[in-house]
Coordinates of C-alpha atoms and ligand atoms in Angstrom, one line a residue:
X606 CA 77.4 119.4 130.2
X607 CA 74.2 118.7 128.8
X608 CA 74.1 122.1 126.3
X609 CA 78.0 121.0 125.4
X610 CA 76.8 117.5 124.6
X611 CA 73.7 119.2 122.3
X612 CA 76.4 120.9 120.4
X613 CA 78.3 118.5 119.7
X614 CA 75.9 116.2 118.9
X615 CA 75.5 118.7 116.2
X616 CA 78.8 118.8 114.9
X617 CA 78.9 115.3 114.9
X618 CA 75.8 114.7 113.1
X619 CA 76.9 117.2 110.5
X620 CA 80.1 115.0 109.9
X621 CA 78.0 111.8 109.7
X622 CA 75.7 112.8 106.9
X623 CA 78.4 113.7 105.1
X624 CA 80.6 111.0 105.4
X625 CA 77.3 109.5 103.8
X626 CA 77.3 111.0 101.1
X627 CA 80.6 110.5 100.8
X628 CA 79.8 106.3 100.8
X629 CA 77.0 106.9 98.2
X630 CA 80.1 109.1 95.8
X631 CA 82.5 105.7 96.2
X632 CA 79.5 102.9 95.7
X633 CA 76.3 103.8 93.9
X634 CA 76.4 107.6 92.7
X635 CA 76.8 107.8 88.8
X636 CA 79.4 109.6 87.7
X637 CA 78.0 112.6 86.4
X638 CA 76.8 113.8 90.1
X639 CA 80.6 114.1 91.0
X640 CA 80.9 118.1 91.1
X641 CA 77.4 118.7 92.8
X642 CA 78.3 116.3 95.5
X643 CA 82.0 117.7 96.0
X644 CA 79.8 121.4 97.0
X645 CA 77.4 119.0 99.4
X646 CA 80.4 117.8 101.4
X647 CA 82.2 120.5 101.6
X648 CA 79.1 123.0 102.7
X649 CA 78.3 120.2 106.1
X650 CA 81.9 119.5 107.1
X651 CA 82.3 123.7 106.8
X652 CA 79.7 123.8 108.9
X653 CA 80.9 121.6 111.5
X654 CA 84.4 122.7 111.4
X655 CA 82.8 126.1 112.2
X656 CA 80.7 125.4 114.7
X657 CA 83.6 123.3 116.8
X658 CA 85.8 126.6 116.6
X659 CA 82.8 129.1 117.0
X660 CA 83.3 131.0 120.4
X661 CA 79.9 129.5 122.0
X662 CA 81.7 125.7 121.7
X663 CA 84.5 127.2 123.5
X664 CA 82.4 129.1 126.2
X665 CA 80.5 125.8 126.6
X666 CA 83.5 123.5 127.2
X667 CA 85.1 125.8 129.6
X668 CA 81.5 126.0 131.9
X669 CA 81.2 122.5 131.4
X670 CA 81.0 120.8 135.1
X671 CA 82.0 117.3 134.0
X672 CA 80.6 114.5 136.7
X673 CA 82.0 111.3 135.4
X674 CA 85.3 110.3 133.8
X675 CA 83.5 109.6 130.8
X676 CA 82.4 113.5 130.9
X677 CA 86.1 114.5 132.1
X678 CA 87.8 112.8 129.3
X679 CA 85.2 114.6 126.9
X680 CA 85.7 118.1 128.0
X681 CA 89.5 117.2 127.8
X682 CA 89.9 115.7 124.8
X683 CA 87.5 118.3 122.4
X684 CA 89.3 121.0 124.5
X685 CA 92.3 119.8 122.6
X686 CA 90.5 119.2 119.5
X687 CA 89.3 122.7 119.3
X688 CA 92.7 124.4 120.3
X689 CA 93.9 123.1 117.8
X690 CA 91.2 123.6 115.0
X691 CA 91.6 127.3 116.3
X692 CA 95.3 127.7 115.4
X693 CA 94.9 127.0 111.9
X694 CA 93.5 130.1 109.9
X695 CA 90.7 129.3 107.6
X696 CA 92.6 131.2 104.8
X697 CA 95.5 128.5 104.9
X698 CA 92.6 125.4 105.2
X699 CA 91.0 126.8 101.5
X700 CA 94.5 127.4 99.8
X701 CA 95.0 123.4 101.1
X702 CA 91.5 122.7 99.7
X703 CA 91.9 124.3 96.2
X704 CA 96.0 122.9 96.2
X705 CA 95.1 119.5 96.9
X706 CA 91.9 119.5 94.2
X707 CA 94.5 120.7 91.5
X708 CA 97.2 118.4 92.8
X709 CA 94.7 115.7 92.6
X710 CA 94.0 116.2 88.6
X711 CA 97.7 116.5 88.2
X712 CA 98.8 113.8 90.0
X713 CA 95.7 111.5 87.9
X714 CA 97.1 113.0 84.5
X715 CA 101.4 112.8 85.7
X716 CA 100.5 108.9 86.4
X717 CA 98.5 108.0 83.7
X718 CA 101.4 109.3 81.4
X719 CA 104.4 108.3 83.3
X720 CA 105.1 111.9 83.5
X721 CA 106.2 113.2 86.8
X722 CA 107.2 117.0 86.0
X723 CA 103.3 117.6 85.3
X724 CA 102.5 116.9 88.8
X725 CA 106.2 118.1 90.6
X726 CA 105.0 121.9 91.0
X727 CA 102.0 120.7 92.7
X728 CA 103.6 118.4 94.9
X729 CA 106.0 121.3 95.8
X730 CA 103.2 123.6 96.9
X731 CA 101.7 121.0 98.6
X732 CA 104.8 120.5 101.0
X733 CA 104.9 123.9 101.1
X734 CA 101.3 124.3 102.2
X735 CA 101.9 121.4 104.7
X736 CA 105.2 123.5 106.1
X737 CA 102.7 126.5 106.4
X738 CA 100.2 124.3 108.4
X739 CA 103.0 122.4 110.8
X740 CA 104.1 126.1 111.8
X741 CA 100.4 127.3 112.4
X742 CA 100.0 123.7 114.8
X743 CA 102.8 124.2 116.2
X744 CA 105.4 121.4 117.7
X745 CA 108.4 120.9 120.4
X746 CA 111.2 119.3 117.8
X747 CA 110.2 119.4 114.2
X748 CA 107.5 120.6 111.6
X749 CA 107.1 116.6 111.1
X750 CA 106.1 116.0 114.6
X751 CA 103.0 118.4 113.5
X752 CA 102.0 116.6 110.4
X753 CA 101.8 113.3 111.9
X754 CA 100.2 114.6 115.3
X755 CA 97.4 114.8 112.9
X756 CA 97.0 111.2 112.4
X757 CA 99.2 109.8 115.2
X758 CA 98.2 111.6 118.2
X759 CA 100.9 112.3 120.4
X760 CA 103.5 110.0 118.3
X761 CA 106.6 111.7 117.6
X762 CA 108.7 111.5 114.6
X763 CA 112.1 111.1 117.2
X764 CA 110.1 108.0 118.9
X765 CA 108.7 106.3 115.7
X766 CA 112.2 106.7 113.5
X767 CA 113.8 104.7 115.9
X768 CA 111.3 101.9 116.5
X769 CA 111.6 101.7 112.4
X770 CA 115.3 101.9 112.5
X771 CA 115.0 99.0 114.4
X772 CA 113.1 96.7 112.5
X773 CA 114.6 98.0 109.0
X774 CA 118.2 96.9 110.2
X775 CA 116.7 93.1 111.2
X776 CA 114.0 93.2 108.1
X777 CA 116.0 93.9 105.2
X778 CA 118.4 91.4 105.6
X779 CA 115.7 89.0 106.2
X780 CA 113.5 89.9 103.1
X781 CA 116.9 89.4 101.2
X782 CA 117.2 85.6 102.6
X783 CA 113.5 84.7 101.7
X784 CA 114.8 86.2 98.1
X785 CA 117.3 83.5 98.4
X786 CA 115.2 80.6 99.6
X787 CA 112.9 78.5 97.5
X788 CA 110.0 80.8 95.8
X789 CA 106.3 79.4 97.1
X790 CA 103.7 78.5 94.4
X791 CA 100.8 81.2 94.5
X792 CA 99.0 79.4 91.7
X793 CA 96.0 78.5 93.6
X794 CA 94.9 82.2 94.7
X795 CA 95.2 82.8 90.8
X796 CA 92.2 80.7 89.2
X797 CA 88.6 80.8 88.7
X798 CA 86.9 82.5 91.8
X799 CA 83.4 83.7 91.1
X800 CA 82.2 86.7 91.8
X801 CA 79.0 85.6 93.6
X802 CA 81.2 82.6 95.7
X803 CA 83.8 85.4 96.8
X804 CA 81.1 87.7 98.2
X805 CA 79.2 85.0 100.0
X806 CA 82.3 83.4 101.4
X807 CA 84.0 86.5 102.2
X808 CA 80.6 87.8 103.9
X809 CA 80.3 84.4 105.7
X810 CA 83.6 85.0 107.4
X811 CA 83.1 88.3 108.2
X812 CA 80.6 87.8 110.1
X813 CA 81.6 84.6 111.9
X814 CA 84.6 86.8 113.0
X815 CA 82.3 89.2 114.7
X816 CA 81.3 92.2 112.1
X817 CA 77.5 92.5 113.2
X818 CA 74.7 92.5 110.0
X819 CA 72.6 93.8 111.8
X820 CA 74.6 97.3 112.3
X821 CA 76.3 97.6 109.2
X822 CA 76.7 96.1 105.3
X823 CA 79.0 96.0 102.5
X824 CA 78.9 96.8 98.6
X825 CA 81.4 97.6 96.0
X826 CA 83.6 100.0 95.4
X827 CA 86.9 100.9 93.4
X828 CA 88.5 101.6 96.5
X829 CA 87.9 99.4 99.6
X830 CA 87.3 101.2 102.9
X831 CA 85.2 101.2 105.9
X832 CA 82.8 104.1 107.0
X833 CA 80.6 105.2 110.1
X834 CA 77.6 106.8 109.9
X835 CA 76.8 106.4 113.8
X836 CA 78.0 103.6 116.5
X837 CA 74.6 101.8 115.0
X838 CA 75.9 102.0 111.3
X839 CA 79.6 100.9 110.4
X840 CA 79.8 99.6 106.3
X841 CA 82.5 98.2 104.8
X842 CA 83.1 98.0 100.9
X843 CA 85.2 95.5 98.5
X844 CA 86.6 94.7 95.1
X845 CA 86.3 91.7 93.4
X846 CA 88.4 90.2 90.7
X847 CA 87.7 86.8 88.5
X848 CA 91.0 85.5 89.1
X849 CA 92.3 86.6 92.4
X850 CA 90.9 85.0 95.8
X851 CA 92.9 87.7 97.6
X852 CA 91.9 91.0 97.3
X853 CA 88.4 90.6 97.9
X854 CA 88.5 88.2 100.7
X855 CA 91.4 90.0 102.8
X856 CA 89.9 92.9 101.7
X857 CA 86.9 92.1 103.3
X858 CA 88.5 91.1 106.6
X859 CA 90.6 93.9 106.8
X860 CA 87.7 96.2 106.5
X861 CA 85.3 94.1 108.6
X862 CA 88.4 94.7 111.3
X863 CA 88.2 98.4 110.6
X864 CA 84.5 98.2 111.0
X865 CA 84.4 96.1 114.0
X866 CA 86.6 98.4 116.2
X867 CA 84.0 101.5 115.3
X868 CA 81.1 98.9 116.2
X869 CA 82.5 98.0 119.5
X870 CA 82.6 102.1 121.0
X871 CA 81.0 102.4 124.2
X872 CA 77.2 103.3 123.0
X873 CA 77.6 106.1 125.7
X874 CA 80.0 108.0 123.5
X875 CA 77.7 108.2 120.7
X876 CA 77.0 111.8 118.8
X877 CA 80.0 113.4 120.6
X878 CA 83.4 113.5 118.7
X879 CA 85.0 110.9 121.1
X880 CA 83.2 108.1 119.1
X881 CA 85.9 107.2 116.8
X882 CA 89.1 105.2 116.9
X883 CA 91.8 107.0 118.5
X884 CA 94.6 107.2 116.0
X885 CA 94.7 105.3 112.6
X886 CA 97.2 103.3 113.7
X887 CA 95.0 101.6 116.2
X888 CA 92.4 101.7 114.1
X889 CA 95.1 99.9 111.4
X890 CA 96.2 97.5 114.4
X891 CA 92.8 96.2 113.9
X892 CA 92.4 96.0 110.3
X893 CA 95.8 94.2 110.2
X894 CA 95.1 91.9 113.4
X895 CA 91.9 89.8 111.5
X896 CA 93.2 90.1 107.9
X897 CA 97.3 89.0 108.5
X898 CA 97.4 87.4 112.0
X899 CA 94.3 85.6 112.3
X900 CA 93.0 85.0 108.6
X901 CA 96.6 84.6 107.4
X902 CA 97.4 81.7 109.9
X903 CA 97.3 78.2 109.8
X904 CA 94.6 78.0 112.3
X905 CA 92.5 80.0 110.6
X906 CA 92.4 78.0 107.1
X907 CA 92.3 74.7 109.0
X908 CA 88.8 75.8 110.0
X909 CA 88.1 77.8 107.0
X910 CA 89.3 75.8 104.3
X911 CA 86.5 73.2 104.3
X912 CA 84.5 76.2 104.1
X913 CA 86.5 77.3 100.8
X914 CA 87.1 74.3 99.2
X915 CA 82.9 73.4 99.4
X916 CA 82.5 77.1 98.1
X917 CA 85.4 77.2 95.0
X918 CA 85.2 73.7 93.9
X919 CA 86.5 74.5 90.7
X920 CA 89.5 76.3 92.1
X921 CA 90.8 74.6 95.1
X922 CA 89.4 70.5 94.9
X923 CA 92.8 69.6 94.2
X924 CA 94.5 72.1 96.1
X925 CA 95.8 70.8 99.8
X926 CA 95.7 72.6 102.5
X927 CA 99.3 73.2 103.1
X928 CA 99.5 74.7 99.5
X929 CA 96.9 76.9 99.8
X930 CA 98.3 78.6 103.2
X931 CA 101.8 78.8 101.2
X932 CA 99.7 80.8 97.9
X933 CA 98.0 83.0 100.4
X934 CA 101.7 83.7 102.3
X935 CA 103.9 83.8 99.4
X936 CA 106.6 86.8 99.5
X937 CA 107.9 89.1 96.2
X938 CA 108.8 92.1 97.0
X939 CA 107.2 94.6 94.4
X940 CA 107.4 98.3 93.4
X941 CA 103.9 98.6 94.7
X942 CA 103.0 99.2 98.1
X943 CA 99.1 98.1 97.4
X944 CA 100.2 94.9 96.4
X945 CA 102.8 93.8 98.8
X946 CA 103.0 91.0 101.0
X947 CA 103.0 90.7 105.1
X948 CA 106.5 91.1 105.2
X949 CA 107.5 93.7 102.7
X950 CA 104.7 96.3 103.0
X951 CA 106.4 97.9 106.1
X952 CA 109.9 98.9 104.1
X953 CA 107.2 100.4 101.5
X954 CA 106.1 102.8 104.4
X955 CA 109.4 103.1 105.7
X956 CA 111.0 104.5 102.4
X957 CA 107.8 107.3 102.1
X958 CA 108.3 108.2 105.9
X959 CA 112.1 109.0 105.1
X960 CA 110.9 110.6 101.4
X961 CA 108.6 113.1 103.6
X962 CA 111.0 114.0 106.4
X963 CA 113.3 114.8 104.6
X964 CA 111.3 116.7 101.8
X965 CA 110.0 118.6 104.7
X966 CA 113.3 119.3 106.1
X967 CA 114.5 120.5 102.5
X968 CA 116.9 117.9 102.4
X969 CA 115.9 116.3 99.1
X970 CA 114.1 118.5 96.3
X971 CA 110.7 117.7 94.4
X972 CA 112.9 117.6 91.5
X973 CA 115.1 114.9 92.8
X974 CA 112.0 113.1 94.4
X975 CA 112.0 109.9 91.8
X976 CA 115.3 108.8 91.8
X977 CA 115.9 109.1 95.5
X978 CA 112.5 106.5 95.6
X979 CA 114.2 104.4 93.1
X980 CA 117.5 104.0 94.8
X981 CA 116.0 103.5 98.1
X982 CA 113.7 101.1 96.8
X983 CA 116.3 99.2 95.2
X984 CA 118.3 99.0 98.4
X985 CA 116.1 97.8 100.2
X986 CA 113.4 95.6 98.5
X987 CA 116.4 94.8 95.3
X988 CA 114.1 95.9 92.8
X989 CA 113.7 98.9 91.1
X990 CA 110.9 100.9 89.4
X991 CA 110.7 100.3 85.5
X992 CA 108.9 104.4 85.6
X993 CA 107.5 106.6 87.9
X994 CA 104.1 105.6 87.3
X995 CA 105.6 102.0 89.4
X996 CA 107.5 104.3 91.6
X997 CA 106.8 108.1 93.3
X998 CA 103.7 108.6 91.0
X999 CA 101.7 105.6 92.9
X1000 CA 100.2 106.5 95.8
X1001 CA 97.3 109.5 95.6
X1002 CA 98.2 110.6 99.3
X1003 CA 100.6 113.4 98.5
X1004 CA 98.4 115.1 95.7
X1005 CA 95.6 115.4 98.8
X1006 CA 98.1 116.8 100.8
X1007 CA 98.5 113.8 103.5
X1008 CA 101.9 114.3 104.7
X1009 CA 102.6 112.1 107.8
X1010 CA 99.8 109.5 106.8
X1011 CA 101.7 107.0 105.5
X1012 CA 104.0 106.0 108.8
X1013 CA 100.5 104.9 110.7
X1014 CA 99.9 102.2 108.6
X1015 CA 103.5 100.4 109.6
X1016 CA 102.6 101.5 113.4
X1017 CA 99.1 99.3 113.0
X1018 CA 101.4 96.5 111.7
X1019 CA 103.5 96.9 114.7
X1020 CA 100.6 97.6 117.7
X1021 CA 98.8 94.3 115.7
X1022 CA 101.1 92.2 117.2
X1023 CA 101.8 93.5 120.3
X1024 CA 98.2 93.5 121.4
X1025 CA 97.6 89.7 120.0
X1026 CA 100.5 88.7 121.8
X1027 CA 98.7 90.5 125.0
X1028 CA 95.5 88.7 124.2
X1029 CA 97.0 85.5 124.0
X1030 CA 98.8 85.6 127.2
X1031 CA 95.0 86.4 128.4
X1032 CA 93.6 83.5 126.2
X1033 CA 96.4 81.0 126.3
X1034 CA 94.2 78.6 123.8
X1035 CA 93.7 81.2 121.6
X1036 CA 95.4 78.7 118.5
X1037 CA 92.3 76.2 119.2
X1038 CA 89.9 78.8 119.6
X1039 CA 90.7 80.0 116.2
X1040 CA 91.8 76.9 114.8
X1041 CA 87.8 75.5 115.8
X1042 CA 86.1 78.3 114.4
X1043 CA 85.9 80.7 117.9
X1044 CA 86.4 84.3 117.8
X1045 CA 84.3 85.9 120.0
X1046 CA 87.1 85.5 123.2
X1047 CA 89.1 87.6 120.9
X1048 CA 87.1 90.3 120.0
X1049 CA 85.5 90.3 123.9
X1050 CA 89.4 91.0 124.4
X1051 CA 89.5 93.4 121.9
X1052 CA 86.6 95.3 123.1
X1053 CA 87.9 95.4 126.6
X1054 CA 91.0 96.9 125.8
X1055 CA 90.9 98.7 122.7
X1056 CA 87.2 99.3 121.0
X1057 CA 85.1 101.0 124.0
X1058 CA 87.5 103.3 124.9
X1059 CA 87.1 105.1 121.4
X1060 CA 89.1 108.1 121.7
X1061 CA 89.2 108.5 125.4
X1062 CA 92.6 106.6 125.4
X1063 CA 95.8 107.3 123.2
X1064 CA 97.1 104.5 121.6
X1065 CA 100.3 105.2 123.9
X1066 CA 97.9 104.6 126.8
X1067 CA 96.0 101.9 125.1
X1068 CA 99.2 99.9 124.5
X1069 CA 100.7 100.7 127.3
X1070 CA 98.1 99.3 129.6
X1071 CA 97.7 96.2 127.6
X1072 CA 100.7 95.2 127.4
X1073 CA 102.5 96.8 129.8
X1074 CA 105.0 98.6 127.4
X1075 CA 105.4 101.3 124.6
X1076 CA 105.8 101.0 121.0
X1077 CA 108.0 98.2 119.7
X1078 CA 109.2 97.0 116.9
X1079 CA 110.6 93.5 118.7
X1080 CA 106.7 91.4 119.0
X1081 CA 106.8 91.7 115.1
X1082 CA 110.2 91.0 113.9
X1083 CA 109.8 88.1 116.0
X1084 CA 106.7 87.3 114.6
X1085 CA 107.5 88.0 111.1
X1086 CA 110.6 85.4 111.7
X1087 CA 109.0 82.9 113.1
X1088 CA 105.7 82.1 110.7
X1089 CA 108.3 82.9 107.5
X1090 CA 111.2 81.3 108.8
X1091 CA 108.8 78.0 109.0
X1092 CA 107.0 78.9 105.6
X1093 CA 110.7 79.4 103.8
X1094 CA 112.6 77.2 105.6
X1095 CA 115.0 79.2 107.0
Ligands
ZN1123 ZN1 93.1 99.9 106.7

């Protein structure tokens, strides 16, 4: 155990200094370094993907003579990870590599110019490479149930169609009725917010949820994200704009969320590959849990909006309470996924997850890509791209060849309110708790059930021995009804 546990610690140390340098690329690196850095990154994680599948790993893992459950799950779990690794052939991982870093430039230049054939024989390759790859992995059904495996450990496409099924039949409708009700003013999110006041407020609240200073920071970046460097080191990043409050400040939760799952690992798990969330839509659960269900609520402002009000004088002195928690909840459905609302972002996943099954399946063709988006699109949200730049051409997770990505950040949305509703049964005054400025009964909760385990449980297991079933769509309809029904009247 103890040689295994050397190894991996090398592994795992490999992928942490690269996933800083990675940080430094997206916050502080100038521009120039771009290329240089690309070789860097790609020269550690080789190395670690190589050592994981080197013969001596495997040797090592099958000697091992675990003597805790700690040290079972580890041998287990890295067992898996390197079966795996071992069934993909390092020819297929560089064609991936080069595809993607082509698709990439193709995809930047096709949006740019609203001109989707310059990116469509990329995107084809891609899916083609990705075919390639689910046949190499392997799978029980489908090729799909490969690609998301990836991301969604152990979710399969049969079982996470129908729990969307289910909530597209109930949701559509419903987004259709808000349509119909009274629009909400959003005016107040859309004034004066300086820079400096965003970063300090949004920083204040981070950490009065529970994100911990001490082990980790945050800076800027283009694109918000959170990063680990080590159990000891989790940074967050954000985006700030003049006149928006809410990018940077549910930015900042969401990623604090992010970073607050990786923070609360058991310390024991640290420098083996176990130290990590277990799927990313747990780790999205969390994100989604302190941004929409706690810092979206009532409770929440009427604690925090002193706090805001004190801090954006200019902005929000004559703004009431009520009308700030209607600008901050306001729904319109968009064409864009990165701007939509609480209630409309999960159709946006829906519609890709549908787009990828079937383009894996060969059921729709590259070709005819943008104008099955824009009827489905239409359909379901009633509004329809203007281009392609609004429509197919948005998102930059197809050009890196991330097929089966996009479904996990619905699932978060869904396990987000199946575990709160757990917690609450737990912590029946979990309102007042929040509304009085107390979150440290949450994230304890949190913690217990979700954050130590790191990857020792599925998110199956994890949900299931929280709340005592599987996968539902149900706990969020019913959520998503209740606070919008109230907000919109209906
Ligand atoms: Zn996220």
């Amino acid at each position: 155990m103890d040689t295994l546990k050397q190894r991996l610690a090398r592994i795992t140390h490999l992928n942490q200094a690269a996933a800083v340098l990675e940080w430094d690329q997206e916050t502080y690196m100038p521009e120039g370094g771009a290329e240089a850095r690309s070789q860097q990154v790609a020269t550690l994680r080789s190395m670690a993907h190589e050592l994981l599948i080197d013969d001596e790993t495997a040797r090592l893992l099958e000697a091992a003579q675990p003597d805790s459950a700690s040290d079972s799950d580890l041998v287990r779990i890295v067992s898996r990870d390197v079966q795996k690794a071992r069934k993909v052939p390092s020819s297929l991982i560089a064609e991936m590599a080069e595809a993607s870093g082509r698709a990439k430039g193709a995809w930047q230049k096709a949006r740019s110019g609203n001109d989707f054939p310059v990116f469509a024989p990329h995107l084809e390759r891609i899916f083609d490479l990705c075919i390639q790859h689910a046949e190499a992995l392997g799978y029980e059904d489908q090729p799909y149930d490969a690609l998301l495996d990836q991301y969604e450990e152990g979710a399969t496409t049969k079982q996470v169609a129908a729990v969307f099924d289910d909530v597209k039949k109930d949701l559509v409708p419903f987004v259709e009725a808000i349509g119909q009700a009274k629009p909400l003013c959003e005016g107040p999110v859309h004034r004066e917010y300086p820079e400096a006041d965003q970063w300090t407020f949004g920083m204040e609240m981070a950490e009065r949820i529970g994100y911990d200073l001490k082990h980790g920071r945050q800076d800027r970046s283009a694109h918000p994200f959170s990063t680990s460097f080590s159990i000891s080191d989790v940074r967050i990043t954000t985006r700030l704009e003049k006149r928006f409050f809410n990018p940077a400040f549910f930015g900042t939760l969401h990623e604090a969320g992010h970073a607050m799952y990786e923070q609360g690992i058991d310390p024991s798990l640290e420098g083996t590959p176990l130290a990590d969330g277990t799927s990313l839509g747990m780790h999205e659960s969390q994100s989604r849990m302190w941004e929409n269900l706690v810092g979206r609520s009532r409770a929440f402002w009427e604690f925090a909006f002193p706090t805001a009000q004190s801090t954006f004088p200019g902005a929000l002195s004559d703004v009431s309470l009520d009308q700030f928690y209607q600008a901050i909840n306001a729904v319109m459905p968009s064409t864009i996924r990165v701007e939509a609302d609480e209630v409309t972002y999960n159709l946006h996943i829906m519609l890709r997850f549908e787009l990828e099954q079937e383009m894996i399946a060969g059921r729709v063709a590259v070709k005819d890509l943008p104008a099955a988006w824009n009827d489905r699109m239409e359909s379901w949200l009633g509004v329809r791209p203007e281009n392609d730049a609004e429509g197919v051409l948005q998102d930059i997770h197809w050009s890196l060849g991330a097929i089966g990505y996009f479904p996990t950040y619905a699932l978060g949305n869904l396990m987000s309110v199946q575990l709160f509703d757990a917690a609450r049964k737990d912590l029946p005054d979990l309102d007042e708790q929040i509304r009085g400025g107390q979150f440290s009964n949450l994230l304890g909760w949190l913690r217990t059930h979700v954050h130590q385990w790191g990857r020792r449980r599925t998110a199956n297991e994890i949900l299931g021995a929280s709340t005592g079933e599987g996968l539902a769509a149900g706990p969020w309809m019913d959520y998503v009804r209740e606070k919008f029904g109230a907000i919109y009247g209906l």
